[in-house]
Amino acid sequence: MSEFHVLRDVLIIFTISVVVVFAFQKLRVPAIAGFLVAGTLVGPHGLNLISDRHQVEILAEIGVVLLLFTIGLETSLSRLRASSRLLWIGGPLQIFGTILVVMLAGLMLSRPLDELVFWGCLLALSSTAIVLKTLGERGELDTLHGQASMAILIFQDLAVVPMILMTPVLAHESNGAMGIIVETLLKSIVVVGLIILAARVLVPHILNHVVGTRSRELFLLTIIVLGLGTAWLTSLAGLSLALGAFVAGLVISESEYSHQALAEVVPFRDSFNSLFFVSVGMLMDPRVILEFPHLVLTMLGVVVVGKFTTGAVAVFLSGASVRSAILAGVGLAQVGEFAFILAQEGQRVGLLDGQSYNIFLSVSVLSMIITPFLIQRAHRLA
């Protein structure tokens, strides 16, 4: 009977989301913030209405995969090559800049260096799903600051793998870890390269034959298989499912059927994507905010200002204008969903205790909730 529990949970999530998002829309508040708040309400720390949180997280993962797949469809390899300076210069500058700022601040508080490097990695990651969805809704993905944000977010997603591999090293729990890190990175590069090469050769022929059947159902199924299949293959190489889906979308974007593929996938993406934002909201425990209000709010302010600064400086040093750098910096001024995975690994090896982990989650989810508001007002600031 577990399938009926999953149906009930999804029904509860969508029902609460409809009510909350409707109220937020009346108040002219972004829908993403409504989904995050709805997650807090139905989650284990709210009304505890969800019985099988794991199943919801699986559906949410599908939502992120579909989001990145459609972002890839809307992009192109030629456009990504045009942003290579932002990707390979802005990305490293943003990550290492954040780690450096955290280290300097922490050393003044006499914190251990390994712990500070881990916190720097945690805070360096931004939310690919929230930023790209918000920019997409505002029609700003094709702007310079939209391209800069996308390039840095892609680099962050690539950096998650070595960060996770380095975590046991920082906790002094792994021998010979550098060899494992290098091996995993090389394997990831080879697998992604082979996928792109094979897809660019095979995908046009596959789609030509499928379109020749004039079957809409077959075309949709083929697109889903290509997207989810590529995501699964890249996950085998140690990379995230979302990044694999983005690669698949990029490859299909080079075909003449990219617009048709996008039109078919968008309804599924929006439905599953709402589950992702709700699942993130379910992580937050409001009791932590009530217990440590000054600490949480202070950390939230420091994180937002610090990430805005490192993001804006990185984009500016990559050759963008001051205005574009400010707009991109505002978009990157939150903690990302992949940081939750990294935080769980840090808790497992002892770099984060239970209280620090809960405070981190509260600060992260709050930073996500305010991101759509910040992006709305970013042009006025710039």
Short mmCIF file of C-alpha atoms in Angstrom, two decimals:
data_model
loop_
_atom_site.label_atom_id
_atom_site.label_comp_id
_atom_site.label_asym_id
_atom_site.label_seq_id
_atom_site.Cartn_x
_atom_site.Cartn_y
_atom_site.Cartn_z
CA MET A 1 0.00 0.00 0.00
CA SER A 2 3.05 2.29 -0.03
CA GLU A 3 2.13 3.63 -3.47
CA PHE A 4 -1.06 5.09 -1.98
CA HIS A 5 0.99 6.78 0.75
CA VAL A 6 3.13 8.39 -1.95
CA LEU A 7 -0.02 9.54 -3.78
CA ARG A 8 -1.40 10.96 -0.55
CA ASP A 9 1.88 12.79 0.19
CA VAL A 10 2.04 14.29 -3.31
CA LEU A 11 -1.62 15.34 -3.04
CA ILE A 12 -0.95 17.04 0.32
CA ILE A 13 2.10 18.84 -1.10
CA PHE A 14 0.24 20.13 -4.15
CA THR A 15 -2.83 21.14 -2.13
CA ILE A 16 -0.84 23.13 0.44
CA SER A 17 1.29 24.58 -2.37
CA VAL A 18 -1.79 25.77 -4.26
CA VAL A 19 -3.08 27.61 -1.17
CA VAL A 20 0.28 29.14 -0.19
CA VAL A 21 1.36 30.09 -3.72
CA PHE A 22 -2.09 31.60 -4.43
CA ALA A 23 -1.78 33.75 -1.31
CA PHE A 24 1.79 34.72 -2.22
CA GLN A 25 0.77 35.66 -5.77
CA LYS A 26 -1.93 37.93 -4.36
CA LEU A 27 0.80 39.59 -2.30
CA ARG A 28 3.05 39.70 -5.41
CA VAL A 29 5.56 37.36 -3.79
CA PRO A 30 7.51 34.97 -6.09
CA ALA A 31 6.09 31.44 -6.38
CA ILE A 32 9.40 29.81 -5.43
CA ALA A 33 9.23 31.41 -1.98
CA GLY A 34 5.70 30.02 -1.66
CA PHE A 35 6.87 26.48 -2.43
CA LEU A 36 9.67 26.75 0.14
CA VAL A 37 7.25 28.00 2.79
CA ALA A 38 4.78 25.24 1.89
CA GLY A 39 7.57 22.70 2.41
CA THR A 40 8.26 24.10 5.85
CA LEU A 41 4.56 23.78 6.72
CA VAL A 42 4.09 20.17 5.60
CA GLY A 43 7.55 18.94 6.67
CA PRO A 44 8.61 17.02 9.78
CA HIS A 45 9.39 20.26 11.63
CA GLY A 46 6.03 21.83 10.73
CA LEU A 47 2.68 20.04 10.63
CA ASN A 48 4.44 16.72 9.85
CA LEU A 49 1.91 15.77 7.18
CA ILE A 50 4.33 13.82 4.98
CA SER A 51 4.77 10.14 5.82
CA ASP A 52 7.35 9.14 3.19
CA ARG A 53 9.85 11.94 2.78
CA HIS A 54 12.29 9.74 0.85
CA GLN A 55 9.81 9.22 -1.99
CA VAL A 56 9.19 12.96 -2.21
CA GLU A 57 12.95 13.55 -2.43
CA ILE A 58 13.16 11.10 -5.34
CA LEU A 59 10.41 12.99 -7.20
CA ALA A 60 12.17 16.25 -6.35
CA GLU A 61 15.42 14.91 -7.86
CA ILE A 62 13.52 14.21 -11.08
CA GLY A 63 12.33 17.83 -10.98
CA VAL A 64 15.90 19.16 -10.78
CA VAL A 65 16.96 16.85 -13.61
CA LEU A 66 14.12 18.11 -15.82
CA LEU A 67 14.91 21.73 -14.92
CA LEU A 68 18.57 21.43 -15.91
CA PHE A 69 17.58 19.46 -19.02
CA THR A 70 15.32 22.29 -20.21
CA ILE A 71 17.98 24.89 -19.33
CA GLY A 72 20.37 22.91 -21.54
CA LEU A 73 17.76 22.90 -24.32
CA GLU A 74 17.44 26.68 -24.06
CA THR A 75 21.21 27.10 -24.19
CA SER A 76 23.60 25.91 -26.93
CA LEU A 77 27.19 24.72 -27.15
CA SER A 78 28.13 27.79 -29.18
CA ARG A 79 26.64 30.10 -26.56
CA LEU A 80 28.42 28.16 -23.80
CA ARG A 81 31.72 28.47 -25.66
CA ALA A 82 31.14 32.22 -25.83
CA SER A 83 30.86 32.18 -22.01
CA SER A 84 34.01 30.08 -21.52
CA ARG A 85 35.88 32.97 -19.91
CA LEU A 86 33.13 33.34 -17.31
CA LEU A 87 33.09 29.56 -16.76
CA TRP A 88 36.81 28.91 -16.37
CA ILE A 89 37.85 32.23 -14.80
CA GLY A 90 34.75 33.45 -12.97
CA GLY A 91 33.89 30.01 -11.56
CA PRO A 92 37.25 29.33 -9.84
CA LEU A 93 37.50 32.94 -8.67
CA GLN A 94 34.08 32.76 -7.03
CA ILE A 95 34.74 29.44 -5.26
CA PHE A 96 38.29 30.17 -4.09
CA GLY A 97 37.31 33.73 -3.19
CA THR A 98 34.53 32.46 -0.93
CA ILE A 99 36.83 29.89 0.69
CA LEU A 100 39.46 32.58 1.27
CA VAL A 101 36.97 34.99 2.87
CA VAL A 102 35.66 32.24 5.17
CA MET A 103 39.22 31.24 6.13
CA LEU A 104 40.23 34.82 6.97
CA ALA A 105 37.09 35.36 9.05
CA GLY A 106 37.45 32.03 10.82
CA LEU A 107 41.14 32.41 11.63
CA MET A 108 40.30 35.57 13.55
CA LEU A 109 37.99 33.38 15.64
CA SER A 110 40.77 30.79 16.08
CA ARG A 111 38.91 28.02 14.27
CA PRO A 112 40.80 24.98 12.81
CA LEU A 113 41.95 25.45 9.22
CA ASP A 114 40.44 22.18 7.94
CA GLU A 115 37.05 23.10 9.34
CA LEU A 116 37.24 26.55 7.71
CA VAL A 117 38.08 25.09 4.29
CA PHE A 118 35.04 22.81 4.59
CA TRP A 119 32.77 25.72 5.55
CA GLY A 120 34.20 27.70 2.64
CA CYS A 121 33.26 24.89 0.26
CA LEU A 122 29.75 24.71 1.76
CA LEU A 123 29.11 28.43 1.39
CA ALA A 124 30.70 28.69 -2.06
CA LEU A 125 27.86 26.68 -3.65
CA SER A 126 24.77 28.50 -4.92
CA SER A 127 21.35 27.18 -5.94
CA THR A 128 21.34 26.25 -9.63
CA ALA A 129 17.63 25.39 -9.55
CA ILE A 130 16.40 28.59 -7.89
CA VAL A 131 18.65 31.04 -9.74
CA LEU A 132 18.09 29.62 -13.23
CA LYS A 133 14.34 29.21 -12.72
CA THR A 134 13.99 32.78 -11.41
CA LEU A 135 16.09 34.23 -14.24
CA GLY A 136 14.17 32.11 -16.76
CA GLU A 137 10.81 33.39 -15.51
CA ARG A 138 12.13 36.96 -15.84
CA GLY A 139 13.51 36.30 -19.35
CA GLU A 140 17.06 37.14 -18.26
CA LEU A 141 18.92 33.91 -19.09
CA ASP A 142 20.19 35.39 -22.37
CA THR A 143 21.53 38.56 -20.73
CA LEU A 144 25.20 38.93 -19.79
CA HIS A 145 24.49 38.56 -16.08
CA GLY A 146 22.27 35.55 -16.82
CA GLN A 147 25.05 33.89 -18.81
CA ALA A 148 27.58 34.78 -16.09
CA SER A 149 25.35 33.26 -13.40
CA MET A 150 24.81 30.11 -15.47
CA ALA A 151 28.54 29.70 -16.17
CA ILE A 152 29.51 30.01 -12.50
CA LEU A 153 26.69 27.69 -11.40
CA ILE A 154 27.83 25.05 -13.90
CA PHE A 155 31.39 25.31 -12.56
CA GLN A 156 30.07 24.95 -9.00
CA ASP A 157 28.20 21.78 -10.00
CA LEU A 158 31.44 20.41 -11.44
CA ALA A 159 33.29 21.35 -8.25
CA VAL A 160 30.87 19.43 -6.00
CA VAL A 161 32.54 16.11 -6.87
CA PRO A 162 36.08 17.03 -5.71
CA MET A 163 34.60 18.81 -2.67
CA ILE A 164 32.81 15.64 -1.55
CA LEU A 165 35.95 13.58 -2.19
CA MET A 166 38.06 16.04 -0.19
CA THR A 167 35.77 16.03 2.84
CA PRO A 168 37.21 12.84 4.43
CA VAL A 169 40.71 14.25 3.80
CA LEU A 170 39.83 17.41 5.72
CA ALA A 171 38.54 15.20 8.54
CA HIS A 172 41.78 13.15 8.41
CA GLU A 173 39.79 9.99 7.71
CA SER A 174 41.15 8.93 4.32
CA ASN A 175 44.50 7.56 3.19
CA GLY A 176 45.62 7.95 -0.42
CA ALA A 177 42.65 10.21 -1.11
CA MET A 178 44.45 12.45 -3.62
CA GLY A 179 44.88 9.48 -5.95
CA ILE A 180 41.16 8.72 -5.68
CA ILE A 181 40.29 12.37 -6.36
CA VAL A 182 42.48 12.55 -9.47
CA GLU A 183 41.16 9.21 -10.75
CA THR A 184 37.53 10.24 -10.27
CA LEU A 185 38.05 13.60 -11.96
CA LEU A 186 39.80 12.04 -14.96
CA LYS A 187 37.06 9.41 -15.26
CA SER A 188 34.39 12.12 -15.10
CA ILE A 189 36.07 14.18 -17.85
CA VAL A 190 36.45 11.14 -20.11
CA VAL A 191 32.85 9.96 -19.60
CA VAL A 192 31.34 13.41 -20.22
CA GLY A 193 33.53 13.85 -23.32
CA LEU A 194 32.46 10.48 -24.70
CA ILE A 195 28.79 11.21 -23.99
CA ILE A 196 28.94 14.55 -25.80
CA LEU A 197 30.80 13.02 -28.75
CA ALA A 198 28.46 10.03 -29.04
CA ALA A 199 25.36 12.17 -28.60
CA ARG A 200 26.39 14.68 -31.26
CA VAL A 201 26.89 11.83 -33.72
CA LEU A 202 23.86 9.69 -32.79
CA VAL A 203 21.18 12.10 -31.52
CA PRO A 204 20.45 13.86 -34.87
CA HIS A 205 19.98 10.49 -36.63
CA ILE A 206 17.78 9.14 -33.82
CA LEU A 207 15.56 12.23 -33.77
CA ASN A 208 15.25 12.26 -37.58
CA HIS A 209 13.93 8.69 -37.57
CA VAL A 210 11.59 9.36 -34.63
CA VAL A 211 10.15 12.54 -36.16
CA GLY A 212 9.64 10.61 -39.39
CA THR A 213 7.06 8.43 -37.60
CA ARG A 214 4.96 11.54 -36.88
CA SER A 215 4.22 10.16 -33.41
CA ARG A 216 4.15 12.78 -30.66
CA GLU A 217 4.18 10.09 -27.96
CA LEU A 218 7.29 8.43 -29.42
CA PHE A 219 9.06 11.78 -29.71
CA LEU A 220 8.32 12.66 -26.07
CA LEU A 221 9.47 9.24 -24.84
CA THR A 222 12.69 9.52 -26.86
CA ILE A 223 13.46 12.95 -25.43
CA ILE A 224 12.88 11.70 -21.87
CA VAL A 225 15.07 8.64 -22.47
CA LEU A 226 17.87 10.80 -23.88
CA GLY A 227 17.68 13.26 -20.96
CA LEU A 228 17.35 10.80 -18.09
CA GLY A 229 19.71 8.28 -19.73
CA THR A 230 22.50 10.82 -20.09
CA ALA A 231 21.94 11.98 -16.51
CA TRP A 232 22.24 8.39 -15.30
CA LEU A 233 25.45 7.78 -17.27
CA THR A 234 27.13 10.89 -15.86
CA SER A 235 26.06 9.89 -12.35
CA LEU A 236 27.96 6.63 -12.86
CA ALA A 237 31.07 8.76 -13.42
CA GLY A 238 30.56 10.48 -10.06
CA LEU A 239 28.94 13.67 -11.38
CA SER A 240 25.46 14.87 -10.43
CA LEU A 241 22.31 13.77 -12.24
CA ALA A 242 21.41 17.41 -12.85
CA LEU A 243 24.71 18.15 -14.60
CA GLY A 244 24.23 15.10 -16.83
CA ALA A 245 20.75 16.28 -17.74
CA PHE A 246 22.17 19.72 -18.62
CA VAL A 247 24.71 18.06 -20.94
CA ALA A 248 21.90 16.10 -22.62
CA GLY A 249 19.88 19.28 -23.12
CA LEU A 250 22.92 21.01 -24.62
CA VAL A 251 23.38 18.22 -27.14
CA ILE A 252 19.72 18.21 -28.21
CA SER A 253 19.77 22.04 -28.40
CA GLU A 254 22.08 21.69 -31.41
CA SER A 255 19.39 19.78 -33.34
CA GLU A 256 16.57 21.33 -35.35
CA TYR A 257 14.01 19.79 -32.97
CA SER A 258 15.15 21.59 -29.80
CA HIS A 259 12.11 23.92 -29.65
CA GLN A 260 9.68 21.02 -30.05
CA ALA A 261 11.53 19.06 -27.35
CA LEU A 262 11.38 22.04 -25.00
CA ALA A 263 7.63 22.48 -25.55
CA GLU A 264 7.01 18.81 -24.74
CA VAL A 265 9.12 18.71 -21.54
CA VAL A 266 8.16 22.04 -19.91
CA PRO A 267 4.80 20.86 -18.40
CA PHE A 268 6.52 17.89 -16.72
CA ARG A 269 9.36 20.09 -15.52
CA ASP A 270 7.11 22.61 -13.80
CA SER A 271 5.12 19.90 -12.00
CA PHE A 272 8.12 17.97 -10.70
CA ASN A 273 10.14 21.11 -10.06
CA SER A 274 7.65 22.38 -7.50
CA LEU A 275 8.29 19.18 -5.54
CA PHE A 276 11.98 20.06 -5.38
CA PHE A 277 11.38 23.45 -3.81
CA VAL A 278 8.89 21.94 -1.37
CA SER A 279 11.41 19.23 -0.39
CA VAL A 280 14.03 21.93 0.32
CA GLY A 281 11.54 23.79 2.53
CA MET A 282 10.92 20.55 4.45
CA LEU A 283 14.54 20.62 5.65
CA MET A 284 14.15 23.78 7.70
CA ASP A 285 13.35 23.52 11.41
CA PRO A 286 11.68 26.79 12.54
CA ARG A 287 12.55 25.92 16.16
CA VAL A 288 16.23 26.51 15.37
CA ILE A 289 15.42 30.06 14.26
CA LEU A 290 13.35 30.65 17.39
CA GLU A 291 16.13 29.27 19.59
CA PHE A 292 19.01 31.15 17.93
CA PRO A 293 17.36 34.13 16.18
CA HIS A 294 20.29 36.55 16.42
CA LEU A 295 22.86 33.98 15.33
CA VAL A 296 20.78 32.75 12.37
CA LEU A 297 19.92 36.24 11.12
CA THR A 298 23.50 37.46 11.56
CA MET A 299 24.84 34.46 9.66
CA LEU A 300 22.21 34.99 6.97
CA GLY A 301 23.31 38.61 6.51
CA VAL A 302 27.00 37.67 6.44
CA VAL A 303 26.40 34.85 3.93
CA VAL A 304 24.30 36.99 1.56
CA VAL A 305 26.68 39.97 1.64
CA GLY A 306 29.77 37.77 1.43
CA LYS A 307 28.48 35.69 -1.46
CA PHE A 308 27.25 38.77 -3.30
CA THR A 309 30.72 40.30 -2.99
CA THR A 310 32.70 37.25 -4.10
CA GLY A 311 30.26 36.56 -6.96
CA ALA A 312 30.24 40.16 -8.22
CA VAL A 313 34.04 40.48 -8.01
CA ALA A 314 34.54 37.15 -9.83
CA VAL A 315 32.20 38.17 -12.68
CA PHE A 316 33.79 41.63 -12.94
CA LEU A 317 37.33 40.18 -13.09
CA SER A 318 36.11 37.85 -15.85
CA GLY A 319 35.52 40.88 -18.06
CA ALA A 320 31.88 41.81 -17.40
CA SER A 321 30.62 45.32 -16.70
CA VAL A 322 30.04 46.57 -13.17
CA ARG A 323 26.28 46.47 -13.69
CA SER A 324 26.30 42.87 -14.93
CA ALA A 325 28.66 41.88 -12.10
CA ILE A 326 26.29 43.35 -9.49
CA LEU A 327 23.25 41.60 -11.02
CA ALA A 328 25.09 38.25 -11.16
CA GLY A 329 26.41 38.73 -7.61
CA VAL A 330 22.87 39.25 -6.29
CA GLY A 331 21.71 36.08 -8.05
CA LEU A 332 24.51 33.99 -6.54
CA ALA A 333 24.02 35.29 -2.97
CA GLN A 334 22.47 32.15 -1.48
CA VAL A 335 23.53 28.65 -0.45
CA GLY A 336 22.77 25.88 -2.94
CA GLU A 337 21.02 22.53 -2.81
CA PHE A 338 24.24 20.57 -3.42
CA ALA A 339 25.63 22.10 -0.24
CA PHE A 340 23.09 19.95 1.66
CA ILE A 341 24.72 16.80 0.25
CA LEU A 342 28.16 18.14 1.18
CA ALA A 343 26.92 19.06 4.66
CA GLN A 344 25.61 15.54 5.22
CA GLU A 345 29.03 14.16 4.28
CA GLY A 346 30.68 16.66 6.65
CA GLN A 347 28.38 15.59 9.46
CA ARG A 348 29.20 11.93 8.77
CA VAL A 349 32.97 12.48 9.11
CA GLY A 350 32.68 14.83 12.08
CA LEU A 351 33.34 18.23 10.52
CA LEU A 352 29.82 19.38 11.47
CA ASP A 353 28.04 18.60 14.72
CA GLY A 354 24.26 18.31 14.94
CA GLN A 355 23.63 21.86 16.11
CA SER A 356 25.91 23.43 13.48
CA TYR A 357 24.22 21.33 10.80
CA ASN A 358 20.73 22.52 11.82
CA ILE A 359 21.85 26.17 11.94
CA PHE A 360 23.46 25.76 8.52
CA LEU A 361 20.22 24.32 7.11
CA SER A 362 18.17 27.19 8.53
CA VAL A 363 20.50 29.84 7.12
CA SER A 364 20.63 28.06 3.73
CA VAL A 365 16.86 27.70 3.31
CA LEU A 366 16.26 31.30 4.43
CA SER A 367 18.84 32.48 1.87
CA MET A 368 16.91 30.54 -0.80
CA ILE A 369 13.59 32.02 0.28
CA ILE A 370 14.83 35.61 -0.05
CA THR A 371 16.67 35.03 -3.37
CA PRO A 372 13.66 35.73 -5.66
CA PHE A 373 13.04 39.01 -3.77
CA LEU A 374 16.70 40.00 -4.12
CA ILE A 375 16.72 39.26 -7.86
CA GLN A 376 13.52 41.31 -8.28
CA ARG A 377 15.25 44.33 -6.77
CA ALA A 378 18.70 43.73 -8.23
CA HIS A 379 18.23 46.11 -11.17
CA ARG A 380 17.42 48.97 -8.81
CA LEU A 381 20.59 48.22 -6.83
CA ALA A 382 22.70 47.97 -10.00
#
